[in-house]
XYZ file of C-alpha atoms in Angstrom:
487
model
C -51.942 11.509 46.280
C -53.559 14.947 46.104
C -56.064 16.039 44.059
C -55.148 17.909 41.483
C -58.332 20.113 40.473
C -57.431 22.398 43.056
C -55.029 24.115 40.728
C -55.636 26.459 38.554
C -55.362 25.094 34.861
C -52.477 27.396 34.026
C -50.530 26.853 37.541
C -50.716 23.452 37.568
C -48.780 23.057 34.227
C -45.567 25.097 35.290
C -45.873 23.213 38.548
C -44.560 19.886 37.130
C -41.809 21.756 34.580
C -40.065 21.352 38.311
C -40.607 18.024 38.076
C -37.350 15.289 38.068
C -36.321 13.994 34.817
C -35.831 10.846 36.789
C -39.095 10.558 37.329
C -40.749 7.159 36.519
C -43.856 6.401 38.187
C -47.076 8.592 38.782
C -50.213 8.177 40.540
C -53.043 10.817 40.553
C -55.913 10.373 42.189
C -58.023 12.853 40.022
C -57.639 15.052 37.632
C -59.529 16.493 34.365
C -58.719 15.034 31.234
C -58.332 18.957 30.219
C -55.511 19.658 32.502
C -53.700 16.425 31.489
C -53.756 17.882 27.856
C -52.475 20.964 28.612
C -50.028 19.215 30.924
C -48.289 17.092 28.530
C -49.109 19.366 25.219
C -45.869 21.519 24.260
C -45.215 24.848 25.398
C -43.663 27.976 24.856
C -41.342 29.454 27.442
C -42.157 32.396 28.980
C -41.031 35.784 26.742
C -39.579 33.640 23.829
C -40.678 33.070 20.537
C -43.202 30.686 19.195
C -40.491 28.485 17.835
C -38.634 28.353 21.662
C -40.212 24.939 22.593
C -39.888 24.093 25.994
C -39.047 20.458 26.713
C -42.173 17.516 27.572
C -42.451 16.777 30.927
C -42.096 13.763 32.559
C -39.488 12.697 29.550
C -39.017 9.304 31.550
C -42.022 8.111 32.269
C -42.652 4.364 32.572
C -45.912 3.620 34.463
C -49.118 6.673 34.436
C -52.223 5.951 36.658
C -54.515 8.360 36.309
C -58.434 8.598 37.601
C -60.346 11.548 35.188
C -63.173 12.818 34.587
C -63.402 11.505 30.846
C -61.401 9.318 28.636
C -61.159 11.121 25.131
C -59.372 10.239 21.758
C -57.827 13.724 22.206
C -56.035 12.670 26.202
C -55.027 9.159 24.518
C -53.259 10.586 21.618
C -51.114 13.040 23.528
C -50.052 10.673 26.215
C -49.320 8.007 23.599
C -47.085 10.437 21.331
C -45.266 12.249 24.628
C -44.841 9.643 26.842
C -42.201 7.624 24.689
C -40.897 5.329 27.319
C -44.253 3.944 28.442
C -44.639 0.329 29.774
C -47.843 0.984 32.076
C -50.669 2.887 31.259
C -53.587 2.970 33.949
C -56.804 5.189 32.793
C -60.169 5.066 35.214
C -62.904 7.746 34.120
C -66.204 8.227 36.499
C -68.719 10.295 33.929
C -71.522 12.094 35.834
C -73.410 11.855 32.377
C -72.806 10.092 29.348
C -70.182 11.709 27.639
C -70.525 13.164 24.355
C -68.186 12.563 21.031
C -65.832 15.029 22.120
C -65.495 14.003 25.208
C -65.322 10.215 24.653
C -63.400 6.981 23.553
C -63.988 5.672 19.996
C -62.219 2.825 17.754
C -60.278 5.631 16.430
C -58.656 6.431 19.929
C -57.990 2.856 20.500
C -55.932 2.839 17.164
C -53.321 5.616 18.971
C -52.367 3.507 21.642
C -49.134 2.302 21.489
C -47.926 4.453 19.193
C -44.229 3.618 20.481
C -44.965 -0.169 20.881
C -43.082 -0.544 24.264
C -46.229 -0.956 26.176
C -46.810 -3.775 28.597
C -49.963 -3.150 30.729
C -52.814 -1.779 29.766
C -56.190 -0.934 31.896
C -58.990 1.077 30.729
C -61.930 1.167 32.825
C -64.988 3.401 32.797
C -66.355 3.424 36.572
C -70.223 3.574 37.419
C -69.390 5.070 40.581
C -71.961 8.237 39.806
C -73.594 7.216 36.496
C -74.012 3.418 34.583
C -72.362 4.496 31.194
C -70.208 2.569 29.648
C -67.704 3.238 26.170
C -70.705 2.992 23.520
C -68.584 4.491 21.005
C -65.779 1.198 20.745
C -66.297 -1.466 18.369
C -65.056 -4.816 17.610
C -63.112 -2.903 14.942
C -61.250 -0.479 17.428
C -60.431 -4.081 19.063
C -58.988 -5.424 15.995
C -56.921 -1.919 15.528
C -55.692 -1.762 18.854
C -54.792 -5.791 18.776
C -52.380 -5.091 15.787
C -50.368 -2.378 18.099
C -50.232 -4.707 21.146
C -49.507 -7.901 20.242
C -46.282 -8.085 23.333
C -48.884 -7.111 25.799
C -48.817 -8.871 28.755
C -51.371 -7.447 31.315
C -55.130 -6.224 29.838
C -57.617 -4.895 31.846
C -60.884 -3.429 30.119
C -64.206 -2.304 31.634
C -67.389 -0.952 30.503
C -66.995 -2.493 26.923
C -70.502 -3.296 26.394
C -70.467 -2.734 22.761
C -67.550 -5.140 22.224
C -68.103 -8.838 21.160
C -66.371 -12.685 21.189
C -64.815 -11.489 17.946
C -62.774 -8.252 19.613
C -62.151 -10.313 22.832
C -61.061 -13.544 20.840
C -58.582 -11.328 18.585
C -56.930 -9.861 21.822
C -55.925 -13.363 23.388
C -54.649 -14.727 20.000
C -52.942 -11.772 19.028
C -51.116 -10.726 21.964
C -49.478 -14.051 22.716
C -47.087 -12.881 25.881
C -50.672 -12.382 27.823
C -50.499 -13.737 31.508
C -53.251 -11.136 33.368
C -56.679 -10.759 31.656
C -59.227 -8.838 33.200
C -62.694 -7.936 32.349
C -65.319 -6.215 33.889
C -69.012 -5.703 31.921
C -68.210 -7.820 29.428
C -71.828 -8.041 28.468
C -71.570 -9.781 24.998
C -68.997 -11.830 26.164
C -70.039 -15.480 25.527
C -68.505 -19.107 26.034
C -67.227 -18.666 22.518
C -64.119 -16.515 23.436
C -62.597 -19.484 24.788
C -63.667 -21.758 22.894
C -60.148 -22.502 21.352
C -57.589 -22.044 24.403
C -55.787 -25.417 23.645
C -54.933 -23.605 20.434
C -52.966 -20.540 21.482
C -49.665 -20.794 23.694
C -50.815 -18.379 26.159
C -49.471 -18.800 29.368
C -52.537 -17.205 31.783
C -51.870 -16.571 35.863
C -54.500 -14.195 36.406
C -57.808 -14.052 34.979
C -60.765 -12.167 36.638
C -64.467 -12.137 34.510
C -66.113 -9.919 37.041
C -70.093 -9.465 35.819
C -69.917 -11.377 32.550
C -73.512 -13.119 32.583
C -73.432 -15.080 29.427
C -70.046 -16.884 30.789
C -71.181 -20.703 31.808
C -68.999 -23.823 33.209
C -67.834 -23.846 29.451
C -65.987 -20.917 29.379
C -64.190 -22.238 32.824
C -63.542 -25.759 31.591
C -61.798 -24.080 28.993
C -59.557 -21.689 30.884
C -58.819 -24.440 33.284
C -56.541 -25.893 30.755
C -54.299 -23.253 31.908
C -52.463 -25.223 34.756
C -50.195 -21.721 35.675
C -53.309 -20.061 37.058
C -52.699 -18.699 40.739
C -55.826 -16.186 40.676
C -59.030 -17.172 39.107
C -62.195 -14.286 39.656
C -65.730 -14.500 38.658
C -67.820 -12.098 41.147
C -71.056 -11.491 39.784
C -71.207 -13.703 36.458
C -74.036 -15.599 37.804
C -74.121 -18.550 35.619
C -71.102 -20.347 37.049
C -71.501 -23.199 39.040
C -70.412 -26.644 40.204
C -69.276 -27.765 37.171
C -66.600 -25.164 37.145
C -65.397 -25.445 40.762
C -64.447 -29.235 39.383
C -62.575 -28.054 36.688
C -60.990 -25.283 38.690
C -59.831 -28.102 41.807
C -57.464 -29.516 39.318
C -55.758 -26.318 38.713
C -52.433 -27.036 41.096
C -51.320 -23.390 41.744
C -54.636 -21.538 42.368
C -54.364 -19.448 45.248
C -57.206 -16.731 45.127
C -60.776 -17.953 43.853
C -63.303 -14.752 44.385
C -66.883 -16.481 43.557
C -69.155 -13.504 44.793
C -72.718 -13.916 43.448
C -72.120 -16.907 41.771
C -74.903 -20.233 41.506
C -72.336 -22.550 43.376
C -73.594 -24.840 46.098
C -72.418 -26.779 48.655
C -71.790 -29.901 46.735
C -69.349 -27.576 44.148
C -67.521 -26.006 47.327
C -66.735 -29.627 48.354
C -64.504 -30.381 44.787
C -62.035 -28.017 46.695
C -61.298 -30.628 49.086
C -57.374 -31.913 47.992
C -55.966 -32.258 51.642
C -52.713 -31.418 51.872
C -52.525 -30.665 48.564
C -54.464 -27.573 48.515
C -52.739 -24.157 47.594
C -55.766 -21.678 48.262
C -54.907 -18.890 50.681
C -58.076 -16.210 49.901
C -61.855 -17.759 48.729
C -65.084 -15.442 48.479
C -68.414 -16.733 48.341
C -70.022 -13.736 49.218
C -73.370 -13.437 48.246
C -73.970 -16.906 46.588
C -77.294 -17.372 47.852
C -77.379 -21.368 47.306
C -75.330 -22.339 50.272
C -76.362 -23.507 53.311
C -75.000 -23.333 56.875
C -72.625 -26.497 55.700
C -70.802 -24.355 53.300
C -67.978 -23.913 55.988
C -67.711 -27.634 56.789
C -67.585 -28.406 52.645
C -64.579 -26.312 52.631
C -62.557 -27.880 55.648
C -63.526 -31.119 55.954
C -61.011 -33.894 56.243
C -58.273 -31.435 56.868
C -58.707 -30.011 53.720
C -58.020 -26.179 52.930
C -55.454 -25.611 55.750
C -53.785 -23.120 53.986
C -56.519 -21.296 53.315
C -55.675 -17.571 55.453
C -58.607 -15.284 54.234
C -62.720 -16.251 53.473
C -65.349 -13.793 52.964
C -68.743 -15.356 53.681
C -70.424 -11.835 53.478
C -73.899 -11.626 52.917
C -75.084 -15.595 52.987
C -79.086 -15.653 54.663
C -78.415 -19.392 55.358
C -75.122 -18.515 57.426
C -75.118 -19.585 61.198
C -73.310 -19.585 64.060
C -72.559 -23.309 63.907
C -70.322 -22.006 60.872
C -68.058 -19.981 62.750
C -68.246 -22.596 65.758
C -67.035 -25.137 63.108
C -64.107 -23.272 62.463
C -63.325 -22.358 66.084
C -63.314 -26.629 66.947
C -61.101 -27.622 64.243
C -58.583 -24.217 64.836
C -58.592 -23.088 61.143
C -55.561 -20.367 61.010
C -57.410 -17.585 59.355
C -56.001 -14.025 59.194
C -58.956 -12.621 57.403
C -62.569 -13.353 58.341
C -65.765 -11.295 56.596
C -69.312 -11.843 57.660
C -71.646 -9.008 56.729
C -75.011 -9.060 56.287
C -75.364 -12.701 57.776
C -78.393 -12.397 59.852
C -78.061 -15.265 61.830
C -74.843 -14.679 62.901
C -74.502 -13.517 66.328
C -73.134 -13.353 69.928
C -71.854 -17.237 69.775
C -69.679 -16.763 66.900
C -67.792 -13.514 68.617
C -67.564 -15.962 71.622
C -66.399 -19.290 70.180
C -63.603 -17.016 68.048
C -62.310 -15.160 71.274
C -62.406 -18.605 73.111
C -60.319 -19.688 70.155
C -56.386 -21.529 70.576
C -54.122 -22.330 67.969
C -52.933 -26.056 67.985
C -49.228 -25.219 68.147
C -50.490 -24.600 72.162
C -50.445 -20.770 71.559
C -52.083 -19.273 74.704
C -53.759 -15.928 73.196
C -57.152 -15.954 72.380
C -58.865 -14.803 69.220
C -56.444 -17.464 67.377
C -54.431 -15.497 64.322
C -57.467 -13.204 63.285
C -56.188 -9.225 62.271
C -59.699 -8.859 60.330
C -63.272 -9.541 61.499
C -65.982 -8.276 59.629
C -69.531 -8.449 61.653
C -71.262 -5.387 60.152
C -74.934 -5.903 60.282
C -74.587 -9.374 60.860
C -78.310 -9.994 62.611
C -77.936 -11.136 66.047
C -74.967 -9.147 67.524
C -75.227 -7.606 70.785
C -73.931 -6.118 74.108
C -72.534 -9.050 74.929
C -70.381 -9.472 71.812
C -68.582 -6.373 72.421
C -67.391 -7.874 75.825
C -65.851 -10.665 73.823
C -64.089 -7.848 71.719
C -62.032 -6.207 74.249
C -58.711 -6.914 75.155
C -57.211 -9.608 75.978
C -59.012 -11.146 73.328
C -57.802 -11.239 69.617
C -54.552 -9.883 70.734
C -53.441 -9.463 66.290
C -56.657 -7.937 65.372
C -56.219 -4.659 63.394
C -59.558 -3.993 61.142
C -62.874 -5.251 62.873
C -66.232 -3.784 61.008
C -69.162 -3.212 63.076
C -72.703 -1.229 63.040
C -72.498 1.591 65.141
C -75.970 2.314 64.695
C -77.473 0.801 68.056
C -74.097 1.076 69.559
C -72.617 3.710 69.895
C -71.142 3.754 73.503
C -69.821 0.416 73.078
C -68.173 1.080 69.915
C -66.264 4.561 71.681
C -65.677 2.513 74.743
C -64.054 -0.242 72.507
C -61.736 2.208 70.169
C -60.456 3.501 73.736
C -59.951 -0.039 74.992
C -57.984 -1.223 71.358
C -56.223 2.370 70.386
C -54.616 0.205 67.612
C -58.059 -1.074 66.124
C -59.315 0.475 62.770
C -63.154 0.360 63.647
C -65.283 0.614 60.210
C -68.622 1.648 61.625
C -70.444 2.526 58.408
C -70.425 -0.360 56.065
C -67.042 0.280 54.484
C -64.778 -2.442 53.088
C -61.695 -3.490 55.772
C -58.011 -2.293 54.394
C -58.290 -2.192 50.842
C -58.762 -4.847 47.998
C -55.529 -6.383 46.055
C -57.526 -7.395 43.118
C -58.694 -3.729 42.270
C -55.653 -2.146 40.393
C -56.287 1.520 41.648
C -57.876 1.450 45.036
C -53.817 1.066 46.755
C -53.974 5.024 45.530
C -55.748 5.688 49.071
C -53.387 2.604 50.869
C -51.775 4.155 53.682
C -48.957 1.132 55.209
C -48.487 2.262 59.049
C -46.074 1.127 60.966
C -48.347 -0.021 63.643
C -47.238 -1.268 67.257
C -48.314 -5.014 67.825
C -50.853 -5.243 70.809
C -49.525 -9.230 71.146
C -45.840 -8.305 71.411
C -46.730 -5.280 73.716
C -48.547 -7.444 75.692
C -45.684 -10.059 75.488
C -42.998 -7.377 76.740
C -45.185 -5.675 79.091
C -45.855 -9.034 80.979
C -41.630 -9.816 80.824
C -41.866 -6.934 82.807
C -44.116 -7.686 85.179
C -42.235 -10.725 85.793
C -39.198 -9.278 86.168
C -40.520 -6.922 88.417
C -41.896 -9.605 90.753
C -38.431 -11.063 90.764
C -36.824 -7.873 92.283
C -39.653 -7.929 94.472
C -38.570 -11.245 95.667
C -35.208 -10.914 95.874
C -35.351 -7.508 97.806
C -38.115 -9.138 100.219
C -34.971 -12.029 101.099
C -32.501 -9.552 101.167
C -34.845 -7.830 104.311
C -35.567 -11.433 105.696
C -31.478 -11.693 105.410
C -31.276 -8.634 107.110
C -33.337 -8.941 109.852
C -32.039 -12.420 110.511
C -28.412 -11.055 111.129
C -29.676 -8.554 113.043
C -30.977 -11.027 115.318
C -27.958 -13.228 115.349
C -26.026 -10.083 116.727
C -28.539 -9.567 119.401
């Protein structure tokens, strides 16, 4: 939770020979691949001879997330052969320039991995946070190498593997048979073809996210739909899925997440979801699919289907209006998390029909159960809507996102108004995002007072208070009563 490159090289080593043997876990948030080399190479103790070794660190260690500069052969090898107990390994690189061999993952550094074979989880992704690189230098043959040293792997994440084709991703799933969580990001040779055969492996799949894999078609989905166990199912950005798919994927009993950012869906695929009661979705994302129309919300929720659904992005949809949001406000749909950026024909009326909004159970609070609203840059808010924003509307709501741009009073006025409110004002995301495996680095869990309880206990009071008002205004009407009596 600190980052590390504020140490010198040489400090920072000793540092951690304090460290806990105990130790199992650690997170950094950043930190050079050099100075994890020299932290985990061997060492001679101070004013000893060469041959007085001083002990690894860390001699426990089960689960390392790290976020470097560069992920090199040389950083792999030396937290393969030190780390002996290692079940989780979590490496994210953001290069400022394309690395060079040195600096770099080849096949040959996929072949150390796993030198002990206890490893369970594995996530390698190259960010293009600063720069678009990618791992240029990894074949279909490191693939096969690494395959042969993981095959009780149960979790795989890989991104930026643009060089790696059906044949590496194919050997993966059949070799490591234990697989439940797949994810992978850039696969840009990635075809149908990888899945072409699932009937013919015994994998057991919960979790499968194909984020910006553009040769992927309904194929590929009608194929991984044969997995009934799957509770999580994400395709952001692989463009070519559409309708087809969101039939298979209705079928699939357990879903609960289904993340279809920038997909070709339409209205027509977003009404397969329909199964009533049935249904078992609690998060959907359409963000971005620019085929829907303004009935996209009704396709969801008609028939009183979907009620269990708690959080919907419908970020960034042109065809978005406000009879949308007034759709959901009429039929009370319980959501917890609501995200509407970029719509710009979402306004005023859709702030106003969600404050105006009462749960069926006869709950008397406005602003129904919402503790995230996301309205940043949406096209028609105004003044008014920051009325509707204010207390004692949306008593639960913790994250709202809003441009502060044009208002800037109205947004300090409103953070004095809800001291509890986290107000993003410049386009950031609201909390943080489950699905991405290193972003809880930065998750801070508050213990936050509830404005609806507060308000709850704070009107008890009142009441109370009244009471003792009453009874001490008869106990002077008593008073003055006997007091004439005696007279």
């Amino acid at each position: 939770m600190f980052d590390a490159s504020i140490f010198r090289r040489p400090d920072f080593a000793r540092v951690w020979t304090l460290a806990s043997t105990k130790l199992i876990y650690l997170q950094i948030g950043y930190i050079t691949q050099l100075m994890v080399i020299e932290l985990l190479s061997p060492t001679v103790a101070p004013n000893q001879s060469p041959n007085h070794i001083l002990p690894h660190v860390f001699p426990n260690i089960h689960k390392l997330c790290l976020s470097v500069d560069y992920i090199s052969n040389t950083m792999v090898n030396i937290i393969s052969n030190t780390l002996i107990h290692l079940t989780h390994l979590d490496l994210r690189d953001q290069p400022v320039i394309e690395p060079g061999l040195a600096f770099d993952l080849t096949d040959e550094g996929l072949q150390l991995i796993n030198q002990h074979g206890r490893l369970k989880h594995l996530s390698l992704i190259r960010s293009q946070e600063f720069n678009p690189t990618f791992f240029r230098r990894v074949t279909d043959q490191g693939i096969l190498f690494m395959a042969d040293r993981c095959t009780n792997m149960e979790s795989i994440c890989l991104a930026g593997f643009c060089q790696v084709t059906d044949t590496g991703f194919k050997t993966l799933l059949h070799a490591c048979t234990n697989l439940y969580k797949l994810n992978i990001f850039n696969g840009t040779r990635m075809t149908d073809l990888v899945f072409h055969d699932m009937y013919a492996t015994s994998l057991a799949l919960t979790f499968v996210s194909l984020r910006c894999c553009n040769l992927l078609t309904n194929s590929a989905v009608l194929q991984l739909a044969l997995n009934m166990d799957l509770t999580v199912l994400d395709f952001r950005d692989s463009r070519n899925i559409g309708d087809k798919a969101l039939q298979a994927v209705s079928k699939l009993p357990k879903l609960r997440t289904l993340l279809l950012d920038g997909t070709d869906v339409t209205d027509l695929g977003l009404s397969y979801l329909q199964r009533g009661a049935e249904s078992s979705l609690v998060k959907l994302s359409i963000r971005g699919c620019k085929r829907l129309t303004c009935k996209c919300v009704s396709s969801i929720f008609n028939g009183g289907s979907n009620r269990e659904l708690r959080e919907l992005d419908l970020s960034n949809l042109p065809n978005l209006t406000n009879g949308g949001v007034l759709f959901l406000a009429k039929n009370r749909i319980p959501l917890v998390d609501l995200r509407m950026r970029q719509c710009p024909l979402i306004g005023d009326t859709s702030v106003m029909a969600l404050a105006s909004m009462t749960m069926a159970d006869g709950d008397r609070w406005h602003g129904s159960s919402l503790r995230s609203l996301d309205l940043y840059n949406c096209g028609g808010i105004s003044k008014l809507a920051f009325q509707w924003l204010k207390k004692p509307y949306f008593p639960g709501l913790r994250w709202l996102g809003v441009a502060a741009s044009l208002h800037h009073e109205l947004v300090d006025s409103l953070a004095i108004n809800r001291p509890f409110l986290n107000l993003m004002t410049r386009g950031e995301e609201l909390g943080t995002d489950k699905w991405d495996n290193l972003d809880d680095i930065y998750m801070h869990d508050y213990e936050e007072v509830d404005e609806l309880e507060q308000w709850i206990f704070q009107e008890d009071e009142n009441m109370t208070d009244d009471d003792d008002d009453d009874n001490d205004n008869d106990n002077d009407v008593d008073d003055d009563v006997e007091a004439g009596n005696e007279e």
